[in-house]
Coordinates of C-alpha atoms and ligand atoms in Angstrom, one line a residue:
X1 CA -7.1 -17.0 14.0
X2 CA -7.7 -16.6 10.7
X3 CA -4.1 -16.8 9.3
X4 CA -2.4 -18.8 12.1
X5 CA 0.8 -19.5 11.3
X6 CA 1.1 -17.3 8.2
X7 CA 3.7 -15.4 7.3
X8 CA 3.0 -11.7 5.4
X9 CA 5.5 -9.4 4.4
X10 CA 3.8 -5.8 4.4
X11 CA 5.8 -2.7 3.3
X12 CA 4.9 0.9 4.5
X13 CA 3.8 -1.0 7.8
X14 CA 5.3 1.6 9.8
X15 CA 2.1 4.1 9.9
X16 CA -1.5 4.7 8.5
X17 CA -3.2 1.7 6.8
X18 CA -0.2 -0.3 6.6
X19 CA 0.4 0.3 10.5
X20 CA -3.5 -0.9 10.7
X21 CA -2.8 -4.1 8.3
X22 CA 0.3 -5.2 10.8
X23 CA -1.9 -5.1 13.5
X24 CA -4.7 -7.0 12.1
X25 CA -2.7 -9.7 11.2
X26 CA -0.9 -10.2 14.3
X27 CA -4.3 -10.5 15.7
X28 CA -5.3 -12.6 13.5
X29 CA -2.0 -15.2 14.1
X30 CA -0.2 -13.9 10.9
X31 CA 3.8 -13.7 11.9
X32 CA 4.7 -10.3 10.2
X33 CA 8.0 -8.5 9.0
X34 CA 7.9 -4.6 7.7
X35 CA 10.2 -2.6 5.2
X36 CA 9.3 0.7 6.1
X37 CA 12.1 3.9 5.3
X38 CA 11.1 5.0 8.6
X39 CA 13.2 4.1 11.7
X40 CA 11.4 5.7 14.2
X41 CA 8.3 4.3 13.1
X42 CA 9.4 0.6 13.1
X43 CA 11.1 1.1 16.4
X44 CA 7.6 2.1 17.9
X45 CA 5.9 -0.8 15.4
X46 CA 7.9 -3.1 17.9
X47 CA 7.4 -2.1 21.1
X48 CA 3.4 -2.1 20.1
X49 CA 3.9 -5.6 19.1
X50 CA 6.6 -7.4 20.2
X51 CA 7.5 -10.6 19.0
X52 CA 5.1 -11.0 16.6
X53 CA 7.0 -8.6 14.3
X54 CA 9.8 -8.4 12.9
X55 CA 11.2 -5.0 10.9
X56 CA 14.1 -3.6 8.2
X57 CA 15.1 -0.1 7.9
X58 CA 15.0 0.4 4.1
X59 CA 13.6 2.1 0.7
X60 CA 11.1 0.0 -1.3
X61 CA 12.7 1.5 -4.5
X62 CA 15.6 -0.7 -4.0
X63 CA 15.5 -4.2 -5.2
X64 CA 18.4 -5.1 -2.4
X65 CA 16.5 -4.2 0.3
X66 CA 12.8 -6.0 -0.7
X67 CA 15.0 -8.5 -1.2
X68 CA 16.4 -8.4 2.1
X69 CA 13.1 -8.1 3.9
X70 CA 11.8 -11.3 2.0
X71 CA 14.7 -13.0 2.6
X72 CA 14.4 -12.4 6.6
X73 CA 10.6 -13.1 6.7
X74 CA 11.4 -16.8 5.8
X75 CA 14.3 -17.0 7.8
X76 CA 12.3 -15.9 10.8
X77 CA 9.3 -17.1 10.0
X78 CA 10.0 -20.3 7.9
X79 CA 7.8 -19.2 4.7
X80 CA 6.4 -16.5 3.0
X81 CA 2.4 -16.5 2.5
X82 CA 1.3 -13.0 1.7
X83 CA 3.3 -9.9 0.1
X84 CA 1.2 -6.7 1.1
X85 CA 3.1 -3.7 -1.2
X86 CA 1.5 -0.8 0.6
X87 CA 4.7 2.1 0.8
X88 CA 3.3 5.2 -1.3
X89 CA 3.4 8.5 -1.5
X90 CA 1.0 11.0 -2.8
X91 CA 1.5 14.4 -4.9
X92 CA -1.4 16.8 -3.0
X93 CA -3.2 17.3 -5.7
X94 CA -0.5 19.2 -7.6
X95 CA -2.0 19.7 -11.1
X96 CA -0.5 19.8 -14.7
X97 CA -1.0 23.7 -14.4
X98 CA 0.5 24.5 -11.5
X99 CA 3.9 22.0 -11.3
X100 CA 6.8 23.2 -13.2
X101 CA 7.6 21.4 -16.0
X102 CA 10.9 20.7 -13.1
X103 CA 8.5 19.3 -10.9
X104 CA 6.7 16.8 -13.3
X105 CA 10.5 15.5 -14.3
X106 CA 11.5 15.1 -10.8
X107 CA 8.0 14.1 -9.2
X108 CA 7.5 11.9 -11.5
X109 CA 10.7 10.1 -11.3
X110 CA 9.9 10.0 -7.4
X111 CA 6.8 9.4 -6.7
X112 CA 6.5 6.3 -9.6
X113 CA 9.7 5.4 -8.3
X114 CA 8.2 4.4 -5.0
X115 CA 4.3 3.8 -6.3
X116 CA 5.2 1.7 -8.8
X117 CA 8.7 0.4 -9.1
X118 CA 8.4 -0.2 -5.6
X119 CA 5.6 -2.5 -6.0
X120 CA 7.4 -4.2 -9.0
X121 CA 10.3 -4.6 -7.1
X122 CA 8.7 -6.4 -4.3
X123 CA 6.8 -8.6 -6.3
X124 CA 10.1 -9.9 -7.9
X125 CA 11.8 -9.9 -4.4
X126 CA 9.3 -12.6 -2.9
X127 CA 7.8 -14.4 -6.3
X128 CA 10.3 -17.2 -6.1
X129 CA 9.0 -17.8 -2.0
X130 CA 5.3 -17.0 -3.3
X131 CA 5.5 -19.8 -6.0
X132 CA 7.2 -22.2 -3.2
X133 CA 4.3 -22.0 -0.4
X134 CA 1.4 -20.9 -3.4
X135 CA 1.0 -17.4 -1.6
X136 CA -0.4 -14.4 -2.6
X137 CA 0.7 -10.5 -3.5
X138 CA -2.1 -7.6 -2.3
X139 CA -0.9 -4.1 -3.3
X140 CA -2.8 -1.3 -1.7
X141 CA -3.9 1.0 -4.5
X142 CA -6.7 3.6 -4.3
X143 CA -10.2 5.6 -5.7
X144 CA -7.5 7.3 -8.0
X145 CA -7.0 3.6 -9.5
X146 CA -10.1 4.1 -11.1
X147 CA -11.6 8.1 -11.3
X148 CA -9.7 11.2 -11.5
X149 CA -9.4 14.0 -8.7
X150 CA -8.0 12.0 -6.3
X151 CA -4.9 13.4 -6.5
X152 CA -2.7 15.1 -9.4
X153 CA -1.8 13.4 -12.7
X154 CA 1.4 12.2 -11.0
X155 CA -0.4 10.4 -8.1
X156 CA -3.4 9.1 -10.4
X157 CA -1.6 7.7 -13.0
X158 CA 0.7 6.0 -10.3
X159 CA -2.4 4.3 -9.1
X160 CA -4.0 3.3 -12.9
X161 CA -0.5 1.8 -13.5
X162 CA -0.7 -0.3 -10.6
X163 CA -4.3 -1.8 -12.1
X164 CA -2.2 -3.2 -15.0
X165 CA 0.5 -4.2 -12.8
X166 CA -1.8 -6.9 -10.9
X167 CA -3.2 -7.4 -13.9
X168 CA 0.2 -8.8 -15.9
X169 CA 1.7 -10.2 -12.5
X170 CA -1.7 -12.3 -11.9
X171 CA -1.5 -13.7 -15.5
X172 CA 2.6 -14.3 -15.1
X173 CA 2.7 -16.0 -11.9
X174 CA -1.0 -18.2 -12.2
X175 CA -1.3 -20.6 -11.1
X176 CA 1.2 -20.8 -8.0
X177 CA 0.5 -17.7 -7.1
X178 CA -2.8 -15.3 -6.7
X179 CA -2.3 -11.2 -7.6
X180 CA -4.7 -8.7 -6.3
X181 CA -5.2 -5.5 -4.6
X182 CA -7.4 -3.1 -2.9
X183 CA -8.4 0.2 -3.4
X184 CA -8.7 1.9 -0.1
X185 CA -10.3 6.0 -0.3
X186 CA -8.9 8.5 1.7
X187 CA -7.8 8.6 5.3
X188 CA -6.6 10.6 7.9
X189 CA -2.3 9.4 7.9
X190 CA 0.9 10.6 8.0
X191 CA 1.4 10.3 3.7
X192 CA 3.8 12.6 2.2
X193 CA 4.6 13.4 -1.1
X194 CA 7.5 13.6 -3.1
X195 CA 10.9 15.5 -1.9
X196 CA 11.5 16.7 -5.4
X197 CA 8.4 18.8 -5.3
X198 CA 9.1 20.2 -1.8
X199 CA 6.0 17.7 -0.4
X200 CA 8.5 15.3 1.7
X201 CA 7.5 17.7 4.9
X202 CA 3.8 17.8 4.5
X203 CA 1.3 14.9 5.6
X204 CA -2.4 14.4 3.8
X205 CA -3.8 14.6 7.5
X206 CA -2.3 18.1 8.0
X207 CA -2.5 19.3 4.4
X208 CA -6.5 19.1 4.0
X209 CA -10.2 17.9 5.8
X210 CA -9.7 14.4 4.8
X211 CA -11.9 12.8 7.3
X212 CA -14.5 15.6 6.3
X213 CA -14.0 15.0 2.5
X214 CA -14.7 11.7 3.0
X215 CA -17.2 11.5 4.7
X216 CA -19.0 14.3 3.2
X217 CA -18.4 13.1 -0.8
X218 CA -18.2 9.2 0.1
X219 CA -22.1 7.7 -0.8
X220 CA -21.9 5.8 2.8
X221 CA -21.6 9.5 4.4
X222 CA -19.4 7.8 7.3
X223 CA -16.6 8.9 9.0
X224 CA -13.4 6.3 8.1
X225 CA -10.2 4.7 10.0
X226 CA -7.4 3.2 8.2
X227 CA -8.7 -0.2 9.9
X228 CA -12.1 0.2 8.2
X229 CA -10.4 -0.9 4.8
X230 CA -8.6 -3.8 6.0
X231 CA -11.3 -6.6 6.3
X232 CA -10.6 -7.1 2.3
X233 CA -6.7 -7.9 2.8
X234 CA -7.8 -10.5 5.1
X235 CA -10.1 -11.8 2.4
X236 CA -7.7 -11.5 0.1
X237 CA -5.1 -13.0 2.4
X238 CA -7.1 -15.9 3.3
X239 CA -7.1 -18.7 0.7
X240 CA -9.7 -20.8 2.1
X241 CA -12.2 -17.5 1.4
X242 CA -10.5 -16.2 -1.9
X243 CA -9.1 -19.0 -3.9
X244 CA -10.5 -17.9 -7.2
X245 CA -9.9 -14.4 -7.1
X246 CA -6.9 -13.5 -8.7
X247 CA -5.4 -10.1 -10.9
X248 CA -8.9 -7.9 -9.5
X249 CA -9.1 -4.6 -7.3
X250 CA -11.5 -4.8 -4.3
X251 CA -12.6 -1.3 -4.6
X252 CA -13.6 -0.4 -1.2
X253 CA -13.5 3.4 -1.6
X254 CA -17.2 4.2 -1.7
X255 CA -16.0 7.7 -3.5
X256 CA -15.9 7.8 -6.9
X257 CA -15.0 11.4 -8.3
X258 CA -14.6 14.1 -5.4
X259 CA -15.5 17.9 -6.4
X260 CA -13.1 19.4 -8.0
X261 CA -11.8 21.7 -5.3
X262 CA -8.6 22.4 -7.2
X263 CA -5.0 22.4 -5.4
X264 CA -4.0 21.7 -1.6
Ligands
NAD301 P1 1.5 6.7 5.5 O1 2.5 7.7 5.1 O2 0.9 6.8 6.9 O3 2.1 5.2 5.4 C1 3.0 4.9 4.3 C2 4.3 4.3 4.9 O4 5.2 4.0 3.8 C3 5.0 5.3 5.9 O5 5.3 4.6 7.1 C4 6.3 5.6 5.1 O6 7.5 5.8 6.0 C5 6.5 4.4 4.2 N1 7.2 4.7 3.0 C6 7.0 5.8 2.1 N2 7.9 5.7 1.1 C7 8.7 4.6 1.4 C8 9.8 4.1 0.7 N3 10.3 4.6 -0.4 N4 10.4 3.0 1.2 C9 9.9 2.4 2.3 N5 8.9 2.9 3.0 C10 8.3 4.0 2.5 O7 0.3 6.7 4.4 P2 -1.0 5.8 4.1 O8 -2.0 6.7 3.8 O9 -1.1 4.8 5.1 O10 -0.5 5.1 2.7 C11 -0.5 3.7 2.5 C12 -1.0 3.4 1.1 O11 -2.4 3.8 1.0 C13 -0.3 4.2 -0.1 O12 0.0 3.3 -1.1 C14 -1.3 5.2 -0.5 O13 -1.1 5.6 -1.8 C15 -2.6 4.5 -0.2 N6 -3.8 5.4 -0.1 C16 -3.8 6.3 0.8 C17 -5.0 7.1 0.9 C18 -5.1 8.3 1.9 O14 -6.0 9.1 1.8 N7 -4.3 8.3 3.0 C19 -6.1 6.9 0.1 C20 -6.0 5.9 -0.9 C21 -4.8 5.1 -0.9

């Protein structure tokens, strides 16, 4: 395969794309470990996959436990190759308007908390095995990197700050280590939002049409899996077929701006 040998590190592998990612890389030779919050999903992640997979129960908004799931990556695995920061949640839309002024405190806090600081605490977590075997970091970011609608302000800003976060981490760590990520548009998963705005209960797949949104405001007019978007992680993965690409988005969205349509 592709990434024989390879050692990725992906968090939020326990469903949706990041469940899709895990799987693609086994396939593809790639020795993978998960961080995922969710127990039940990393318990199912290993019967699907067996020894080609190792997991840890924790939160990506800890520094202690990215650290942990780097560390056991190259103690099972012998290196680290590829960091996929993927864990996210998403505010449904909520707008300025219609939070409380409670809500954009406590959402905020939250959802940047894991969107963002999660992503900068992983990349600290596995930088010093990234500059040892001249990896790579992918962080899954979205359309609502780039237009607005996509979510509320919470969720979209989330997703613009992650652009500049790529951005600084590609021109820190170069030239050990490449910085990229890709912006996926909506799917059909189990992503919740925020427990401070009463979202930690609700999943985009339940909450509104997404495969219908997507395919009816996406310019391809297709109907999308999570494993549709995964081909540019393996790009981006692969060295031999990305080794001057560093701090860019692969926007893979084909969406743009969707109708306003207001809440969810
Ligand atoms: P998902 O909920 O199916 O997968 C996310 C995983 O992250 C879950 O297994 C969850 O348990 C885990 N997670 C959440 N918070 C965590 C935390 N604090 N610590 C550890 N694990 C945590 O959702 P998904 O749609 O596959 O989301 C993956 C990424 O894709 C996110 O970054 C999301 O913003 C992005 N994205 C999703 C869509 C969409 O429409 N679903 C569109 C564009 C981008």
């Amino acid at each position: 395969g592709r990434l024989d040998g390879r050692s990725v590190l992906v968090t939020g592998g326990g469903s949706g794309l990041g469940h899709a990612l895990v799987g693609r890389f086994v396939e593809h030779g790639a020795r993978v470990t998960v961080l995922d919050r969710s127990e039940p999903k990393l318990t199912a992640l290993r019967e699907a996959f067996g020894t080609g997979v190792r997991t840890l129960t924790g939160d990506v908004t800890s520094f202690a436990d990215n650290k942990e799931a780097a560390d056991l990556a190259v103690r099972e695995f012998g290196a680290l190759d590829t960091f996929v920061g993927n864990a996210g949640v998403w505010d449904f839309g909520r707008s300025l308007l219609d939070a409380s002024p409670e809500e954009l405190g406590t959402g905020f806090d939250e959802l940047f908390s894991i969107n963002v600081k999660g992503y900068l605490l992983g990349a600290k977590a596995v930088a010093p095995h990234l500059i040892s075997s001249r990896g790579s970091m992918i962080f899954t970011l979205s359309n609502a990197a780039f237009f607005p609608g996509g979510g509320g302000p919470l969720y979209v800003s989330s997703k613009h700050a992650g652009v500049g976060l790529v951005r600084q981490l590609a021109y820190e760590l170069a030239p050990e280590v490449r910085v990229n990520a890709v912006a996926p548009g909506g799917m059909a998963t189990d992503l919740r939002g925020p427990g401070a705005m009463g979202l930690a209960d609700r999943s985009v797949a339940d909450a509104i049409p997404i495969r219908q949104m997507v395919r009816d405001n996406g310019a391809l007019r297709i109907e999308v899996e999570p494993d549709d978007y995964v081909g540019a992680y393996l790009y981006l993965a692969c060295r031999d077929d990305s080794a001057t690409v560093t701090g860019t988005v692969v926007d893979v969205s084909s969406w743009g701006t969707p109708k306003r349509t207001g809440a969810v």
